Amino acid sequence: MSIEITNISKSFGQVQALKGVSAGFKEERIYGLLGRNGAGKSTLLNILTGRIFPDSGTVTVDGEPGVENDRAQGKIFLMSETTLFPDAMRVHRAFHWAGSFYPAFDEGYARGLAEDFGLNLKSKITGLSTGYRSIFKLILALSVNVPYVLLDEPVLGLDANHRELFYKRLLEKYAERPFTVVLSTHLIEEVANLIEDVIIIKEGEVLRQESREKLLSGGYTVSGGAAAVETYIQGRKVLGVDSLGGLRTAYVLGSPERDIQSARDLEFGPMDLQKLFIQLTNS
Amino acid sequence: MKIYPSFRLQLRDHAPAVIVYYAVLVSMVIISLIIMPFVTNPDDSGYVATNGVTAVTMIFSCIVSLCAFKDVFFLSLQYGVSRRTQFLARLMTMGTICAVLAVADELYTLLLQGLDHIFPNVFSGGSLYWMIYSSDGTSPKGPFFDIVFSFFALLAVCSFGYLLTVLNYRLNKLGKLLFWAGTPITVGLIVSYVSEHPAIAGRVVPFLMSLLGAGFSSLPRMLVTCTVLTAVFSGLTWLLMRRAAVK
């Protein structure tokens, strides 16, 4: 049971947004879909949900074609940056229609979440602030009870309190009834401890798809004086180096060798997801 | 299939406009009743005539169809409804709305005819079907024929309006400019050219008249023509809609 994307390509005029992307989202996992601006994350999610068509490639949902298939699409909910709700629609009407299209939609839970976040059910969706529009869409995403929930920039415009509340409710929901979550976000530090698998997209291509643990265990950081760090990293595969005054931090692939002569006076630490992402995607 | 909720969504999208439209028509009758004592006298021949209300309803239904696509399309995609289901639900919605409008038009016409009995020579209401086909007594008349005529005529108009709005959605800026400005200009140029050349006009105008005659000279012909037009417009709509993307 999974969403499988095979060899998806998509161009917008001269710009090739996706270049033969293949990836999979297995059931009951939390994925981080990471990439720089314009990497193709939103395009990929829009293709998964049939909002746009790929130039080539296939999407399957639990083994059946995902494009233009009501049953397959009924298992997916995409919370996107773009608001697709009519101008005049109010929050409670959107909940009502969600209940019509998604039989498992829990309106009581949605209303409870709206109260927690302070969202007025009688507000017009287009009249909501950016933050509350995100909250409205997040509430829908958490209440539809489908196997695959895709969240594109879920915390856009949310203040710290609301972001924390969202992550809390997401984990509660996931613990109570596991489902697949795909988090596409630039706030990597915030979701680093939440995600189990990572897909990194760079310039329309999948750079990495593996578990967060495996990804992070493949490297480490080494910090210390500039000269000592430079000596240590000689001949090693270095992703990048940060400098601050006379101090340096290098991001190195492989396992640390703490016992060798050049490692004295150096500090070793685990690879940080955001740092790794930055180093991997810096062109 | 999410066809039933999609049908309900589209029907719900039309309902307020339909209610407002008939509320306006009925309000006009009520206002006429209220002001009647002040504007009529035995020597005056002034009266309230609303003949062929379906002609107005056709314009209304075309406008409603022109506004029926984008909001519903976006919302349906948000809720995981395929374009095929949306299209099928649209056909069902169109049929239902046209049936409701045809019956409502007939009730409105009957209301005016009823008032004509209460206030002779003040109110007048004849159906569009009666005006076109049966006022000379050559075709059968009655509410059933009025409704059938209105239903098929509205169906063709609605499907045309929907085709235009889907076409407009699919076109890019240049395409919109070329289509919406280019079409009237082209038609204008053709009309001027034909009118300047009597030889061509002598062939084109009779041809068009005979085409209209063949398609609309009797109720059965009109029903066939409207059904064909509805099928053609809907088919073209599907061709445009099946690859429509969010933009």
Coordinates of C-alpha atoms in Angstrom, one line a residue:
Chain A
M1 CA 0.0 0.0 0.0
S2 CA 1.7 3.1 -1.2
I3 CA 1.8 6.0 -3.6
E4 CA 4.3 5.2 -6.3
I5 CA 5.6 7.9 -8.7
T6 CA 7.5 6.6 -11.8
N7 CA 9.6 8.7 -14.1
I8 CA 7.5 11.8 -13.8
S9 CA 8.5 14.7 -16.0
K10 CA 6.9 18.1 -16.3
S11 CA 7.8 21.3 -18.1
F12 CA 6.3 24.8 -17.9
G13 CA 7.3 26.4 -21.2
Q14 CA 11.1 26.5 -21.2
V15 CA 11.4 25.5 -17.6
Q16 CA 11.6 21.8 -16.8
A17 CA 10.2 21.5 -13.3
L18 CA 10.5 17.7 -12.9
K19 CA 13.0 15.5 -14.7
G20 CA 12.1 11.8 -14.6
V21 CA 11.2 11.8 -10.9
S22 CA 10.6 8.4 -9.3
A23 CA 9.7 8.1 -5.6
G24 CA 7.4 6.3 -3.3
F25 CA 5.3 7.1 -0.2
K26 CA 4.7 4.0 1.9
E27 CA 1.7 3.7 4.3
E28 CA 1.8 5.1 7.8
R29 CA 5.1 7.0 7.5
I30 CA 5.9 10.7 7.9
Y31 CA 7.9 12.0 5.0
G32 CA 9.8 15.2 4.6
L33 CA 9.7 16.5 1.0
L34 CA 12.6 18.9 1.0
G35 CA 13.9 21.2 -1.7
R36 CA 14.9 24.7 -2.4
N37 CA 12.5 27.2 -4.0
G38 CA 11.5 26.1 -7.5
A39 CA 12.9 22.6 -6.9
G40 CA 9.6 21.0 -8.0
K41 CA 8.0 20.0 -4.7
S42 CA 4.7 21.7 -5.3
T43 CA 4.6 20.5 -8.9
L44 CA 5.1 16.9 -7.7
L45 CA 2.3 17.2 -5.2
N46 CA 0.0 18.8 -7.7
I47 CA 0.6 16.0 -10.1
L48 CA -0.1 13.4 -7.4
T49 CA -3.5 14.9 -6.8
G50 CA -4.4 15.4 -10.4
R51 CA -4.4 19.2 -10.4
I52 CA -1.9 19.3 -13.2
F53 CA -0.9 16.6 -15.6
P54 CA 2.6 15.2 -16.1
D55 CA 4.2 15.3 -19.5
S56 CA 5.3 11.7 -18.9
G57 CA 5.4 9.1 -16.2
T58 CA 2.8 7.4 -14.0
V59 CA 1.3 7.7 -10.5
T60 CA -0.3 4.8 -8.8
V61 CA -2.1 4.8 -5.5
D62 CA -2.3 1.4 -3.8
G63 CA -1.6 -0.3 -7.1
E64 CA -4.2 1.5 -9.2
P65 CA -3.8 4.5 -11.5
G66 CA -3.8 7.7 -9.5
V67 CA -4.7 10.2 -12.2
E68 CA -8.4 10.9 -12.9
N69 CA -9.4 8.1 -10.6
D70 CA -12.0 9.1 -7.9
R71 CA -11.3 6.1 -5.8
A72 CA -7.5 6.7 -5.8
Q73 CA -7.9 10.4 -5.3
G74 CA -10.4 9.8 -2.4
K75 CA -7.5 8.4 -0.5
I76 CA -5.4 11.5 -0.8
F77 CA -5.8 15.0 0.5
L78 CA -3.5 17.9 -0.5
M79 CA -3.3 21.0 1.6
S80 CA -1.6 23.4 -0.8
E81 CA -0.5 26.9 -0.7
T82 CA -3.0 27.8 -3.4
T83 CA -6.5 28.2 -2.1
L84 CA -9.1 26.4 -4.3
F85 CA -12.1 27.4 -2.3
P86 CA -14.7 29.8 -3.8
D87 CA -14.5 33.4 -2.7
A88 CA -17.9 33.4 -1.1
M89 CA -17.5 30.1 0.8
R90 CA -17.5 30.1 4.6
V91 CA -15.5 27.8 6.8
H92 CA -18.4 25.8 8.0
R93 CA -19.7 25.2 4.4
A94 CA -16.3 23.9 3.4
F95 CA -16.5 21.5 6.3
H96 CA -20.0 20.5 5.2
W97 CA -18.8 19.7 1.7
A98 CA -15.7 17.9 2.9
G99 CA -18.1 15.6 4.7
S100 CA -20.0 14.9 1.5
F101 CA -16.8 14.0 -0.5
Y102 CA -14.9 12.3 2.2
P103 CA -17.2 9.9 4.1
A104 CA -14.7 9.5 7.0
F105 CA -14.5 13.3 7.5
D106 CA -14.9 14.0 11.3
E107 CA -16.8 17.3 11.5
G108 CA -16.9 17.2 15.3
Y109 CA -13.1 16.9 15.4
A110 CA -12.7 19.7 12.8
R111 CA -14.9 22.0 14.8
G112 CA -12.9 21.2 17.9
L113 CA -9.7 22.0 16.1
A114 CA -11.2 25.3 14.9
E115 CA -12.0 26.2 18.5
D116 CA -8.4 25.3 19.6
F117 CA -6.9 27.5 16.9
G118 CA -9.5 30.3 17.3
L119 CA -10.8 29.9 13.8
N120 CA -14.3 31.5 13.3
L121 CA -16.5 29.0 11.4
K122 CA -18.6 31.7 10.0
S123 CA -15.6 33.5 8.3
K124 CA -15.3 33.6 4.6
I125 CA -12.2 31.6 3.6
T126 CA -10.9 34.3 1.3
G127 CA -11.3 36.9 4.0
L128 CA -9.0 35.0 6.4
S129 CA -5.4 36.1 7.0
T130 CA -2.6 34.0 5.5
G131 CA -2.1 32.3 8.8
Y132 CA -5.7 31.5 9.4
R133 CA -6.1 30.3 5.8
S134 CA -3.3 27.8 6.5
I135 CA -5.0 26.8 9.8
F136 CA -8.3 26.2 8.0
K137 CA -6.6 24.0 5.4
L138 CA -4.7 22.2 8.1
I139 CA -7.9 21.5 10.0
L140 CA -9.4 20.0 6.9
A141 CA -6.3 17.9 6.3
L142 CA -6.3 16.5 9.8
S143 CA -10.1 15.8 9.8
V144 CA -10.6 14.1 6.4
N145 CA -9.2 10.8 7.7
V146 CA -7.7 9.6 4.5
P147 CA -4.6 7.3 4.2
Y148 CA -2.4 9.9 2.5
V149 CA -2.2 13.5 3.6
L150 CA 0.1 15.9 1.7
L151 CA 0.9 19.2 3.3
D152 CA 2.6 21.8 1.1
E153 CA 4.0 24.5 3.3
P154 CA 1.6 23.7 6.1
V155 CA 2.8 26.3 8.6
L156 CA 2.9 29.3 6.2
G157 CA 2.0 32.4 8.1
L158 CA 1.4 30.6 11.4
D159 CA 2.8 32.1 14.6
A160 CA 5.0 30.0 16.9
N161 CA 2.1 29.1 19.2
H162 CA 0.0 27.9 16.3
R163 CA 2.9 26.0 14.8
E164 CA 3.5 24.2 18.0
L165 CA -0.2 23.4 18.4
F166 CA -0.3 22.0 14.8
Y167 CA 2.7 19.7 15.3
K168 CA 1.1 18.5 18.6
R169 CA -2.2 17.8 17.0
L170 CA -0.6 16.1 14.0
L171 CA 1.4 13.7 16.2
E172 CA -1.7 13.0 18.4
K173 CA -3.6 12.2 15.3
Y174 CA -0.8 10.1 13.9
A175 CA -0.4 8.2 17.1
E176 CA -4.2 7.5 17.4
R177 CA -4.7 6.5 13.8
P178 CA -1.5 6.3 11.7
F179 CA -1.5 7.6 8.1
T180 CA 1.0 8.7 5.6
V181 CA 2.0 12.4 5.9
V182 CA 4.1 14.2 3.4
L183 CA 5.5 17.5 4.8
S184 CA 6.8 19.8 2.2
T185 CA 8.4 22.7 4.0
H186 CA 11.4 25.0 4.2
L187 CA 11.4 24.9 8.0
I188 CA 13.5 21.9 8.2
E189 CA 14.7 22.4 11.8
E190 CA 11.1 22.3 13.0
V191 CA 10.1 19.1 11.3
A192 CA 13.5 17.3 11.6
N193 CA 12.4 15.3 14.6
L194 CA 9.0 14.6 13.2
I195 CA 9.9 13.0 9.9
E196 CA 10.9 9.4 9.4
D197 CA 11.8 9.5 5.8
V198 CA 13.4 12.2 3.7
I199 CA 13.0 13.0 0.0
I200 CA 15.3 15.7 -1.2
I201 CA 14.6 17.3 -4.6
K202 CA 17.1 19.4 -6.4
E203 CA 16.3 21.1 -9.8
G204 CA 13.5 18.7 -10.6
E205 CA 15.4 15.5 -9.7
V206 CA 15.3 13.3 -6.6
L207 CA 18.7 13.8 -4.9
R208 CA 18.0 11.5 -2.0
Q209 CA 15.2 9.2 -0.8
E210 CA 16.0 7.4 2.4
S211 CA 15.1 7.2 6.1
R212 CA 16.2 10.2 8.1
E213 CA 18.3 8.0 10.4
K214 CA 20.2 6.5 7.4
L215 CA 20.6 9.8 5.8
L216 CA 22.1 11.4 8.9
S217 CA 24.2 8.4 9.9
G218 CA 26.0 8.7 6.6
G219 CA 27.9 11.7 7.8
Y220 CA 29.0 13.8 10.8
T221 CA 30.3 17.2 11.7
V222 CA 33.7 18.1 12.8
S223 CA 34.5 21.4 14.5
G224 CA 37.5 23.2 15.8
G225 CA 40.3 25.5 14.8
A226 CA 40.6 26.3 11.1
A227 CA 44.0 24.6 10.7
A228 CA 43.1 21.4 12.6
V229 CA 39.8 21.0 10.7
E230 CA 41.6 21.6 7.4
T231 CA 44.2 18.9 8.2
Y232 CA 41.5 16.4 9.4
I233 CA 39.4 16.7 6.3
Q234 CA 42.3 16.2 3.9
G235 CA 41.4 13.2 1.6
R236 CA 37.8 12.9 3.0
K237 CA 34.5 13.5 1.3
V238 CA 33.5 16.9 2.5
L239 CA 30.0 18.3 1.8
G240 CA 30.8 21.7 2.9
V241 CA 32.5 23.9 5.4
D242 CA 31.2 26.8 7.6
S243 CA 33.7 29.4 8.9
L244 CA 33.2 31.7 11.8
G245 CA 36.4 33.7 12.6
G246 CA 39.1 31.2 13.3
L247 CA 36.6 28.4 13.9
R248 CA 35.5 25.9 11.2
T249 CA 32.8 23.3 11.0
A250 CA 33.1 20.7 8.2
Y251 CA 30.3 18.4 7.1
V252 CA 31.9 15.1 6.2
L253 CA 30.5 11.9 4.7
G254 CA 31.5 8.6 6.3
S255 CA 32.3 7.7 10.0
P256 CA 34.3 9.9 12.3
E257 CA 37.9 8.8 13.1
R258 CA 38.4 10.2 16.6
D259 CA 41.5 8.3 17.5
I260 CA 43.9 9.5 14.8
Q261 CA 46.4 12.2 15.4
S262 CA 44.8 14.9 13.4
A263 CA 41.5 14.5 15.3
R264 CA 42.9 15.7 18.6
D265 CA 41.3 19.0 19.7
L266 CA 38.4 18.5 17.3
E267 CA 34.8 18.1 18.3
F268 CA 32.6 15.5 16.5
G269 CA 28.8 15.7 16.3
P270 CA 25.9 14.2 14.4
M271 CA 24.9 15.5 11.1
D272 CA 22.2 18.1 11.3
L273 CA 19.4 17.6 8.7
Q274 CA 19.1 21.3 7.8
K275 CA 22.9 21.6 7.5
L276 CA 23.0 18.5 5.4
F277 CA 20.2 19.7 3.2
I278 CA 21.9 23.0 2.7
Q279 CA 25.2 21.4 1.8
L280 CA 23.5 18.9 -0.5
T281 CA 21.5 21.5 -2.4
N282 CA 24.0 24.3 -2.6
S283 CA 24.9 24.5 -6.2
Chain B
M1 CA -17.5 7.7 -7.9
K2 CA -18.2 11.0 -6.2
I3 CA -20.9 11.8 -8.8
Y4 CA -23.8 12.4 -6.4
P5 CA -22.0 14.9 -4.1
S6 CA -20.5 16.5 -7.2
F7 CA -24.0 16.9 -8.6
R8 CA -25.3 18.3 -5.3
L9 CA -22.4 20.7 -5.2
Q10 CA -23.1 22.0 -8.7
L11 CA -26.8 22.2 -8.1
R12 CA -26.2 24.1 -4.9
D13 CA -24.0 26.5 -6.9
H14 CA -27.0 27.4 -9.2
A15 CA -29.8 27.5 -6.7
P16 CA -29.3 31.0 -5.3
A17 CA -29.2 32.5 -8.8
V18 CA -32.4 30.7 -9.9
I19 CA -34.2 31.7 -6.7
V20 CA -33.2 35.4 -7.2
Y21 CA -34.3 35.3 -10.9
Y22 CA -37.8 34.0 -10.2
A23 CA -38.1 36.2 -7.1
V24 CA -37.4 39.2 -9.5
L25 CA -40.0 38.0 -12.0
V26 CA -42.7 37.4 -9.4
S27 CA -41.8 40.7 -7.7
M28 CA -42.4 42.5 -11.0
V29 CA -45.9 41.0 -11.2
I30 CA -46.6 42.0 -7.6
I31 CA -45.4 45.5 -8.2
S32 CA -47.6 45.6 -11.3
L33 CA -50.5 44.5 -9.2
I34 CA -49.8 47.2 -6.6
I35 CA -49.4 50.1 -9.1
M36 CA -52.1 48.8 -11.5
P37 CA -54.9 51.0 -10.0
F38 CA -52.7 54.1 -10.6
V39 CA -51.7 53.5 -14.2
T40 CA -54.8 51.9 -15.8
N41 CA -58.3 53.3 -16.5
P42 CA -61.2 52.1 -18.6
D43 CA -60.2 54.4 -21.5
D44 CA -56.5 53.4 -21.4
S45 CA -55.2 50.4 -23.3
G46 CA -52.1 50.0 -21.0
Y47 CA -51.4 46.5 -19.8
V48 CA -48.6 44.2 -18.4
A49 CA -47.4 41.8 -21.0
T50 CA -44.7 39.1 -20.3
N51 CA -44.9 36.9 -23.3
G52 CA -42.2 34.4 -24.0
V53 CA -40.5 34.5 -20.6
T54 CA -38.4 31.6 -21.8
A55 CA -36.4 33.9 -24.1
V56 CA -35.3 35.9 -21.0
T57 CA -34.7 32.6 -19.1
M58 CA -32.4 31.5 -22.0
I59 CA -30.3 34.6 -21.5
F60 CA -30.3 34.0 -17.8
S61 CA -29.3 30.3 -18.1
C62 CA -26.5 31.2 -20.5
I63 CA -25.1 33.7 -18.0
V64 CA -25.5 31.2 -15.1
S65 CA -23.6 28.6 -17.2
L66 CA -20.9 31.1 -18.0
C67 CA -20.3 31.5 -14.2
A68 CA -20.6 27.7 -13.5
F69 CA -17.1 26.4 -14.1
K70 CA -14.1 27.7 -12.3
D71 CA -15.3 27.7 -8.6
V72 CA -16.8 24.2 -8.9
F73 CA -13.8 22.9 -10.8
F74 CA -11.3 24.1 -8.2
L75 CA -13.4 23.0 -5.3
S76 CA -14.0 19.6 -6.9
L77 CA -10.2 19.1 -7.5
Q78 CA -9.6 20.1 -3.9
Y79 CA -11.9 17.3 -2.8
G80 CA -10.4 14.7 -5.1
V81 CA -13.1 14.6 -7.8
S82 CA -12.0 13.6 -11.3
R83 CA -12.8 15.7 -14.3
R84 CA -14.9 12.9 -15.8
T85 CA -17.1 12.8 -12.7
Q86 CA -17.3 16.5 -12.7
F87 CA -18.4 16.5 -16.3
L88 CA -21.0 13.8 -15.7
A89 CA -22.3 15.7 -12.7
R90 CA -22.5 18.8 -14.9
L91 CA -24.7 17.0 -17.4
M92 CA -27.0 15.9 -14.6
T93 CA -27.0 19.4 -13.1
M94 CA -27.7 21.0 -16.5
G95 CA -30.6 18.6 -17.1
T96 CA -32.1 19.2 -13.7
I97 CA -31.7 23.0 -13.8
C98 CA -33.2 23.2 -17.3
A99 CA -36.1 21.0 -16.2
V100 CA -36.7 23.3 -13.2
L101 CA -36.4 26.5 -15.3
A102 CA -38.8 25.0 -17.9
V103 CA -41.4 24.1 -15.3
A104 CA -40.9 27.4 -13.5
D105 CA -41.3 29.4 -16.7
E106 CA -44.6 27.5 -17.4
L107 CA -45.8 28.2 -13.9
Y108 CA -45.0 31.9 -14.4
T109 CA -46.8 31.9 -17.7
L110 CA -49.8 30.2 -16.1
L111 CA -49.7 32.8 -13.3
L112 CA -50.0 35.6 -15.8
Q113 CA -52.7 33.8 -17.7
G114 CA -54.6 33.4 -14.4
L115 CA -54.2 37.1 -13.6
D116 CA -55.5 37.8 -17.1
H117 CA -58.7 36.0 -16.1
I118 CA -59.0 38.1 -12.9
F119 CA -58.0 41.4 -14.5
P120 CA -59.1 41.1 -18.2
N121 CA -57.1 43.2 -20.6
V122 CA -54.5 44.1 -18.0
F123 CA -52.2 41.0 -17.9
S124 CA -51.0 39.0 -20.8
G125 CA -48.8 35.9 -20.7
G126 CA -48.0 33.6 -23.6
S127 CA -45.3 31.0 -23.7
L128 CA -42.4 31.3 -26.2
Y129 CA -43.5 28.0 -27.7
W130 CA -47.0 29.3 -28.2
M131 CA -45.6 32.5 -29.8
I132 CA -43.3 30.6 -32.2
Y133 CA -45.2 27.5 -33.1
S134 CA -48.9 27.4 -32.1
S135 CA -50.2 30.9 -32.1
D136 CA -51.4 30.3 -35.6
G137 CA -53.1 27.1 -34.6
T138 CA -50.9 24.9 -36.8
S139 CA -49.2 23.1 -33.9
P140 CA -50.6 21.6 -30.7
K141 CA -50.6 23.8 -27.6
G142 CA -50.6 23.3 -23.9
P143 CA -48.3 23.3 -20.9
F144 CA -46.7 20.0 -21.8
F145 CA -45.4 21.3 -25.1
D146 CA -44.4 24.6 -23.6
I147 CA -42.2 22.7 -21.0
V148 CA -40.7 20.3 -23.6
F149 CA -39.8 23.2 -25.9
S150 CA -38.3 25.2 -23.1
F151 CA -36.4 22.3 -21.7
F152 CA -34.6 21.5 -24.9
A153 CA -34.0 25.1 -25.8
L154 CA -32.5 25.8 -22.4
L155 CA -30.4 22.7 -22.6
A156 CA -28.7 23.9 -25.8
V157 CA -28.2 27.4 -24.5
C158 CA -26.8 26.1 -21.1
S159 CA -24.4 23.7 -22.9
F160 CA -23.2 26.5 -25.1
G161 CA -22.6 28.9 -22.2
Y162 CA -20.7 26.2 -20.4
L163 CA -18.6 25.5 -23.5
L164 CA -17.7 29.1 -23.7
T165 CA -16.6 29.4 -20.0
V166 CA -14.5 26.2 -20.2
L167 CA -12.9 27.4 -23.5
N168 CA -12.2 30.8 -21.8
Y169 CA -10.5 29.0 -18.9
R170 CA -8.3 26.9 -21.2
L171 CA -7.2 29.8 -23.4
N172 CA -4.1 31.8 -22.5
K173 CA -4.1 35.6 -22.5
L174 CA -3.4 35.9 -26.2
G175 CA -6.0 33.2 -27.0
K176 CA -8.6 35.0 -25.0
L177 CA -7.8 38.3 -26.8
L178 CA -8.0 36.6 -30.2
F179 CA -11.2 34.7 -29.4
W180 CA -13.2 37.4 -27.7
A181 CA -12.1 40.3 -29.9
G182 CA -11.4 38.3 -33.0
T183 CA -14.8 36.5 -33.2
P184 CA -17.0 39.7 -33.3
I185 CA -14.6 41.4 -35.7
T186 CA -14.5 38.4 -38.0
V187 CA -18.3 38.1 -37.9
G188 CA -18.6 41.9 -38.6
L189 CA -16.2 41.7 -41.5
I190 CA -18.0 38.7 -43.0
V191 CA -21.4 40.4 -42.7
S192 CA -20.1 43.6 -44.3
Y193 CA -18.5 41.7 -47.1
V194 CA -21.6 39.7 -47.8
S195 CA -23.8 42.8 -47.7
E196 CA -21.5 44.5 -50.1
H197 CA -21.8 41.6 -52.5
P198 CA -25.4 41.0 -53.5
A199 CA -24.4 37.9 -55.5
I200 CA -23.0 36.2 -52.4
A201 CA -25.8 37.5 -50.2
G202 CA -28.3 36.0 -52.6
R203 CA -26.8 32.6 -52.0
V204 CA -25.8 32.8 -48.3
V205 CA -28.9 34.3 -46.9
P206 CA -31.4 31.8 -48.5
F207 CA -29.0 29.0 -47.4
L208 CA -29.0 30.2 -43.8
M209 CA -32.8 30.7 -43.9
S210 CA -33.3 27.2 -45.2
L211 CA -30.9 25.8 -42.6
L212 CA -32.9 27.6 -39.8
G213 CA -36.1 26.3 -41.4
A214 CA -34.8 22.7 -41.5
G215 CA -33.7 22.9 -37.9
F216 CA -36.5 24.8 -36.2
S217 CA -39.6 24.8 -38.4
S218 CA -41.5 22.5 -36.1
L219 CA -41.3 21.3 -32.5
P220 CA -39.9 17.9 -33.4
R221 CA -37.3 19.4 -35.7
M222 CA -36.4 21.9 -33.0
L223 CA -36.1 19.1 -30.4
V224 CA -33.7 17.2 -32.7
T225 CA -31.7 20.3 -33.5
C226 CA -31.4 21.3 -29.8
T227 CA -30.4 17.7 -28.8
V228 CA -27.7 17.7 -31.5
L229 CA -26.4 21.1 -30.5
T230 CA -26.4 20.0 -26.8
A231 CA -24.4 16.9 -27.8
V232 CA -21.9 18.8 -29.9
F233 CA -21.4 21.6 -27.3
S234 CA -21.1 19.0 -24.5
G235 CA -18.7 16.9 -26.5
L236 CA -16.5 19.9 -27.2
T237 CA -16.7 20.9 -23.5
W238 CA -15.4 17.4 -22.5
L239 CA -12.5 17.7 -24.9
L240 CA -11.5 20.9 -23.3
M241 CA -12.2 19.9 -19.8
R242 CA -10.5 16.5 -19.7
R243 CA -7.0 18.1 -19.7
A244 CA -7.8 21.3 -17.8
A245 CA -5.3 22.0 -15.1
V246 CA -5.3 24.3 -12.1
K247 CA -3.8 27.7 -13.0

